[in-house]
Short mmCIF file of C-alpha atoms in Angstrom, two decimals:
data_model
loop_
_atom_site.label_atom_id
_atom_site.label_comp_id
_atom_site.label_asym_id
_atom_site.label_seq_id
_atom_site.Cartn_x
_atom_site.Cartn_y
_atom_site.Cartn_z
CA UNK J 42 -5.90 81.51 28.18
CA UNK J 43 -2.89 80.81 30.89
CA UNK J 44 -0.84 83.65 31.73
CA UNK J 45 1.69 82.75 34.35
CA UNK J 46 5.00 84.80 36.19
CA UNK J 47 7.49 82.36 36.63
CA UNK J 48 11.12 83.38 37.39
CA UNK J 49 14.37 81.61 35.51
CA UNK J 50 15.36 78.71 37.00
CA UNK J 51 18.06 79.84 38.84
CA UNK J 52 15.33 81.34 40.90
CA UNK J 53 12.17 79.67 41.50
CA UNK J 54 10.81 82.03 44.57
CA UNK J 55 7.82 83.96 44.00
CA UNK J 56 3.89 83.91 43.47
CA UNK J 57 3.29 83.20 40.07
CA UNK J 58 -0.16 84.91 38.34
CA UNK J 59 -2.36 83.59 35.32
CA UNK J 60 -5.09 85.68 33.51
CA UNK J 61 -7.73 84.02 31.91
CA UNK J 62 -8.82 85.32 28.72
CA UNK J 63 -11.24 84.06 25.54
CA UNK J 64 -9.39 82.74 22.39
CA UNK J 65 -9.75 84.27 19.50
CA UNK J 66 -11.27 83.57 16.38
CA UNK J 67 -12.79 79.93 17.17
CA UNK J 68 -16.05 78.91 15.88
CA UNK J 69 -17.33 78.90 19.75
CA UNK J 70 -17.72 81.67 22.30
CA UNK J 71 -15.16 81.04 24.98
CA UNK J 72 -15.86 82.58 28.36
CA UNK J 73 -12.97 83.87 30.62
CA UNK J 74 -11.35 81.16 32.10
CA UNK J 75 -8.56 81.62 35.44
CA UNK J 76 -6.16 80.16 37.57
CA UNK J 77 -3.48 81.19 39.88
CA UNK J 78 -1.40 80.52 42.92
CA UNK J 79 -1.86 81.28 46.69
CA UNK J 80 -5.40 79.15 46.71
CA UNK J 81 -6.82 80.97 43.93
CA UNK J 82 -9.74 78.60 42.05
CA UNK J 83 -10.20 78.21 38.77
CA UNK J 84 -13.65 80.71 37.71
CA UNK J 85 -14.96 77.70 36.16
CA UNK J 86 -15.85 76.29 33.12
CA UNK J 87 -16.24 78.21 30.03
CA UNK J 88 -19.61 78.34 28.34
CA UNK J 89 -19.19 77.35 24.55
CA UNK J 90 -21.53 77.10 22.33
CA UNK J 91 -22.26 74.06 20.25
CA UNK J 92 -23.78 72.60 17.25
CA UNK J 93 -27.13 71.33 16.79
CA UNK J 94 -26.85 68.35 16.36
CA UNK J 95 -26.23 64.71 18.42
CA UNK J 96 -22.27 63.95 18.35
CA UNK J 97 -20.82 60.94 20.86
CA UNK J 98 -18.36 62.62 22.05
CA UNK J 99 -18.60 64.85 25.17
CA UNK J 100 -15.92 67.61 23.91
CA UNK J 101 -16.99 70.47 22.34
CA UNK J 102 -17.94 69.85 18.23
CA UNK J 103 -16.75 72.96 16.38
CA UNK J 104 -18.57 74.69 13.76
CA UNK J 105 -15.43 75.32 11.78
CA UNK J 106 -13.06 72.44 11.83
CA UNK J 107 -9.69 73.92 11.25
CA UNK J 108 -6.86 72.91 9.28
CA UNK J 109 -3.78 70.88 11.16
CA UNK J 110 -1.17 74.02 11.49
CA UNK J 111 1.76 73.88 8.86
CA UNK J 112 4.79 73.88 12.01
CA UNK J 113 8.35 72.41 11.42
CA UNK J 114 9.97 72.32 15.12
CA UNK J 115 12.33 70.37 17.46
CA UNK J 116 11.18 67.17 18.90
CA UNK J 117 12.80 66.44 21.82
CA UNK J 118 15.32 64.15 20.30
CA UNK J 119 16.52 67.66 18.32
CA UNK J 120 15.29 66.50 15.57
CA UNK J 121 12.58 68.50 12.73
CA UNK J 122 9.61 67.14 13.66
CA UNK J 123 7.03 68.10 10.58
CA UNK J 124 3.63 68.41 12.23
CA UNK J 125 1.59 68.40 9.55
CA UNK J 126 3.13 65.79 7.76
CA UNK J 127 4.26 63.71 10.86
CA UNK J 128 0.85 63.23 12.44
CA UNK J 129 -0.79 62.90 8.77
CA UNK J 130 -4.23 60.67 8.60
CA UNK J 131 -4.04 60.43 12.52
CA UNK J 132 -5.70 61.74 15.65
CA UNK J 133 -4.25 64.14 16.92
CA UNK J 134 -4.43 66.24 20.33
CA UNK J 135 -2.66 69.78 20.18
CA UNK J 136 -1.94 71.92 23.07
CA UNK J 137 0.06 74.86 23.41
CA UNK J 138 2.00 75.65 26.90
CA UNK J 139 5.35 75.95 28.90
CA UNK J 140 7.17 73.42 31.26
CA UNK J 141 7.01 75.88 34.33
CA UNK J 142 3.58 76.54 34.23
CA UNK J 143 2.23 75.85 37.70
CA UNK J 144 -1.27 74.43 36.63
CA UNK J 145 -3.27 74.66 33.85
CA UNK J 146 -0.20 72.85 31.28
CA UNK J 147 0.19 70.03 33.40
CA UNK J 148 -2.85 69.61 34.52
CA UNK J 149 -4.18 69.50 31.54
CA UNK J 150 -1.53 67.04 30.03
CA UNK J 151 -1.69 64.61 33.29
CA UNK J 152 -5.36 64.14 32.45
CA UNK J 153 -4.88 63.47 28.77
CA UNK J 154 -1.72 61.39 29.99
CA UNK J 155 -4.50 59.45 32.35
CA UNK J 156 -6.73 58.87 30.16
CA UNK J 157 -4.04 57.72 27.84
CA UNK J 158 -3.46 54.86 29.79
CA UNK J 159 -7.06 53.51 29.93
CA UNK J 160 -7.02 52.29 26.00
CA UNK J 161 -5.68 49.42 25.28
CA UNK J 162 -1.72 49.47 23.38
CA UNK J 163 -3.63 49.13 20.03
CA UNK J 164 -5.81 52.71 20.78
CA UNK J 165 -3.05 53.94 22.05
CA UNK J 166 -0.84 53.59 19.38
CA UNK J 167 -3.87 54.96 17.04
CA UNK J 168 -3.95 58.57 18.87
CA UNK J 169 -0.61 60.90 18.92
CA UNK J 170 -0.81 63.98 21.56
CA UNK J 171 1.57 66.85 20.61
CA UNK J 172 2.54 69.54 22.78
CA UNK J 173 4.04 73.05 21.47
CA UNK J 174 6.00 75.16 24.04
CA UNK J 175 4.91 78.79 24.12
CA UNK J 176 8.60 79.45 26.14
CA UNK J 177 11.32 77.66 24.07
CA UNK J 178 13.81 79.72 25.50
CA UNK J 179 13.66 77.82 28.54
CA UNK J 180 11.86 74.84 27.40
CA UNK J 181 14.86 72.87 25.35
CA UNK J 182 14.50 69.70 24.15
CA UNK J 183 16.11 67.79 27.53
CA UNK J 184 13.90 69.80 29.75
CA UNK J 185 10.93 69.21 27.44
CA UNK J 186 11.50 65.15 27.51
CA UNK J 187 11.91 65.15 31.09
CA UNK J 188 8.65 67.18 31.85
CA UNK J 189 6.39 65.24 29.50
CA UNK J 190 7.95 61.63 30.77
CA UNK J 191 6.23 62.27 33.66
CA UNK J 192 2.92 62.55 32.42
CA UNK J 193 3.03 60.11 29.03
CA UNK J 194 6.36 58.85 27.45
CA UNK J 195 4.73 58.68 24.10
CA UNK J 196 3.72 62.66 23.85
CA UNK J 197 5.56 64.59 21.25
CA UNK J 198 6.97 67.79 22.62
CA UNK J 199 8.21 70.11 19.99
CA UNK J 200 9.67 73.68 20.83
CA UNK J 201 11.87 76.06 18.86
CA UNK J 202 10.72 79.33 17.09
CA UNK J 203 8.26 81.10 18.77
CA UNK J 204 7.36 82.96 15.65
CA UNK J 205 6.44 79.45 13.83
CA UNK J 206 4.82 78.68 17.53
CA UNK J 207 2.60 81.83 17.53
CA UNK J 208 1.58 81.79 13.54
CA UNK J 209 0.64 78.33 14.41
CA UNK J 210 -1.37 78.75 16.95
CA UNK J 211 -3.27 82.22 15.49
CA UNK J 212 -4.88 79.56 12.57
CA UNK J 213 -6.38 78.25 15.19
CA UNK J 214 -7.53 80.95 16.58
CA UNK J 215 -5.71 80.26 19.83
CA UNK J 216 -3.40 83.42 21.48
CA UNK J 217 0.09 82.87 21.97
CA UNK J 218 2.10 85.93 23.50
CA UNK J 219 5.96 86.64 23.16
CA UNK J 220 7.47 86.41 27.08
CA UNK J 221 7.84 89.26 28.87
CA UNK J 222 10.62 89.73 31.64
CA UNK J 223 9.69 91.47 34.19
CA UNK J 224 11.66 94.37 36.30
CA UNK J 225 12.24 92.23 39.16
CA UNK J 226 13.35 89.26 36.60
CA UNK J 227 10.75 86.84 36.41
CA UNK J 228 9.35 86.00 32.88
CA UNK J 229 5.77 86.21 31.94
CA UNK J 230 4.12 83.76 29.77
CA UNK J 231 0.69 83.99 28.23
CA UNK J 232 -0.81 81.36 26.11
CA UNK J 233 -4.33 79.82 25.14
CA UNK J 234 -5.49 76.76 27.07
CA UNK J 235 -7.44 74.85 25.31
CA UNK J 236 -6.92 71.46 23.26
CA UNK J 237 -7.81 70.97 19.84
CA UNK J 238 -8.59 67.16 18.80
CA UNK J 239 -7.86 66.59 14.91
CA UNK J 240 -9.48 63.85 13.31
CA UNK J 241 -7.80 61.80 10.40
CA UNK J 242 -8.86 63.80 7.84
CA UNK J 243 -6.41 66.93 9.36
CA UNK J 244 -9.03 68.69 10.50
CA UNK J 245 -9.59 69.95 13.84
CA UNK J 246 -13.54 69.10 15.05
CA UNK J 247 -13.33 69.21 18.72
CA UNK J 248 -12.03 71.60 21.57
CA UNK J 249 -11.31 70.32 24.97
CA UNK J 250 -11.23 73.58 27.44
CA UNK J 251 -8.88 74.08 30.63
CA UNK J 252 -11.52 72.48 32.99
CA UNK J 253 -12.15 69.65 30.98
CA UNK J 254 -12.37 66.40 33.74
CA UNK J 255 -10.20 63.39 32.72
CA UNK J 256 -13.36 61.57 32.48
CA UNK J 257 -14.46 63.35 29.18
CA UNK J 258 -11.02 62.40 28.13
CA UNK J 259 -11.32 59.05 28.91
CA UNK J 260 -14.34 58.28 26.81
CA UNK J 261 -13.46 60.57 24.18
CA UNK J 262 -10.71 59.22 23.57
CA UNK J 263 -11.54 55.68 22.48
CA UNK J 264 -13.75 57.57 19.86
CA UNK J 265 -10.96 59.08 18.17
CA UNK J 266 -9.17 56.18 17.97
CA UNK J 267 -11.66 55.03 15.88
CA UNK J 268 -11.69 58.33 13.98
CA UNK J 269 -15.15 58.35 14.65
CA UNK J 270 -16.97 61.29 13.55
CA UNK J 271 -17.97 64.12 15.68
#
């Protein structure tokens, strides 16, 4: 889980802190992951269990493969954007995070947006990656566009009511926290870090974890292209 301090906009000056923490309810056992400012590493990857049984891919195969979250949001056009039905018989990537998250959110989205760009237009067009803000106070639509472009101009950003955002995310088993501002101003942010992978039939069957390297994206990804199964 990514828990960052980040101050508004207006004022960008300070350390910023994250907390690593398990999710909760997953068919896996998450160990606590962290990652911060001021040189502070990462405490390395978490240790989740899998099933028995040979799967070629190199995420994580859940147990439990969850149902794709029934969310109605804002694309970044302004537009509803129906998850659910939007991304229907597709792969799918989910992550939940904020624009002014200093590491984990787009770190995590530059390696999926690298990896991205190593299938051919046909794959590409095949996989949809989807990311929810956890902050759509500050993350708006504009700001939302202009983040993602930088990492993959085909991601779907969709932000709007955190409610929606955090009964979303809790099928999932994945924590999302309401902001808190702090006394000196600066807002904290808490969210879960990890990616889910949805296969065409709408479930979720793989989880990709904060310290995931872009090569396990890269030849994952090809894979659920195919929709192959995990």
């Amino acid at each position: 889980m990514s828990r960052t301090t980040t101050r508004p906009r207006a004022a960008r000056h300070g350390a910023p802190r994250l907390l690593g923490a398990a999710a909760v309810g997953l068919a896996a056992a998450l160990a606590l992951t962290a990652c911060g400012s001021g040189g502070q590493a990462p405490a390395g990857p978490a240790k989740v269990s899998k099933e028995a049984k040979d799967t070629p891919y190199e995420g994580t195969v859940l147990s439990k493969h969850f149902d794709k979250p029934d969310l109605v949001l804002n694309d970044t056009d302004g537009r509803p954007y129906d998850l659910r039905k939007q991304t229907a018989g597709r792969s799918t990537l989910l992550f939940f995070g904020y624009t002014s998250c200093p590491d984990v959110c787009p770190t995590t989205m530059g390696d999926i947006g690298v990896a991205m760009q190593k299938l051919t237009p046909e794959q590409q067009q095949k996989v949809d990656v989807v990311f929810v803000s956890t902050d759509p106070q500050r993350d708006t639509p504009q700001v939302l566009r202009t983040w993602l472009d930088s990492m993959g101009k085909n991601f779907i950003g969709l932000t709007g009511d955190l409610d929606k955002v955090k009964a979303a995310a809790k099928t999932l088993g994945i924590l999302v926290e309401d902001p808190v501002v702090n006394k000196d101003g600066s807002v904290t942010s808490t969210h879960g870090a990890q990616v889910l992978a949805f296969l065409p039939d709408d479930k979720a069957h793989l989880l990709y974890l904060s310290a995931t390297s872009v090569q396990t994206y890269q030849h994952d990804l090809p894979l659920l292209a195919q929709g192959v199964q995990a």
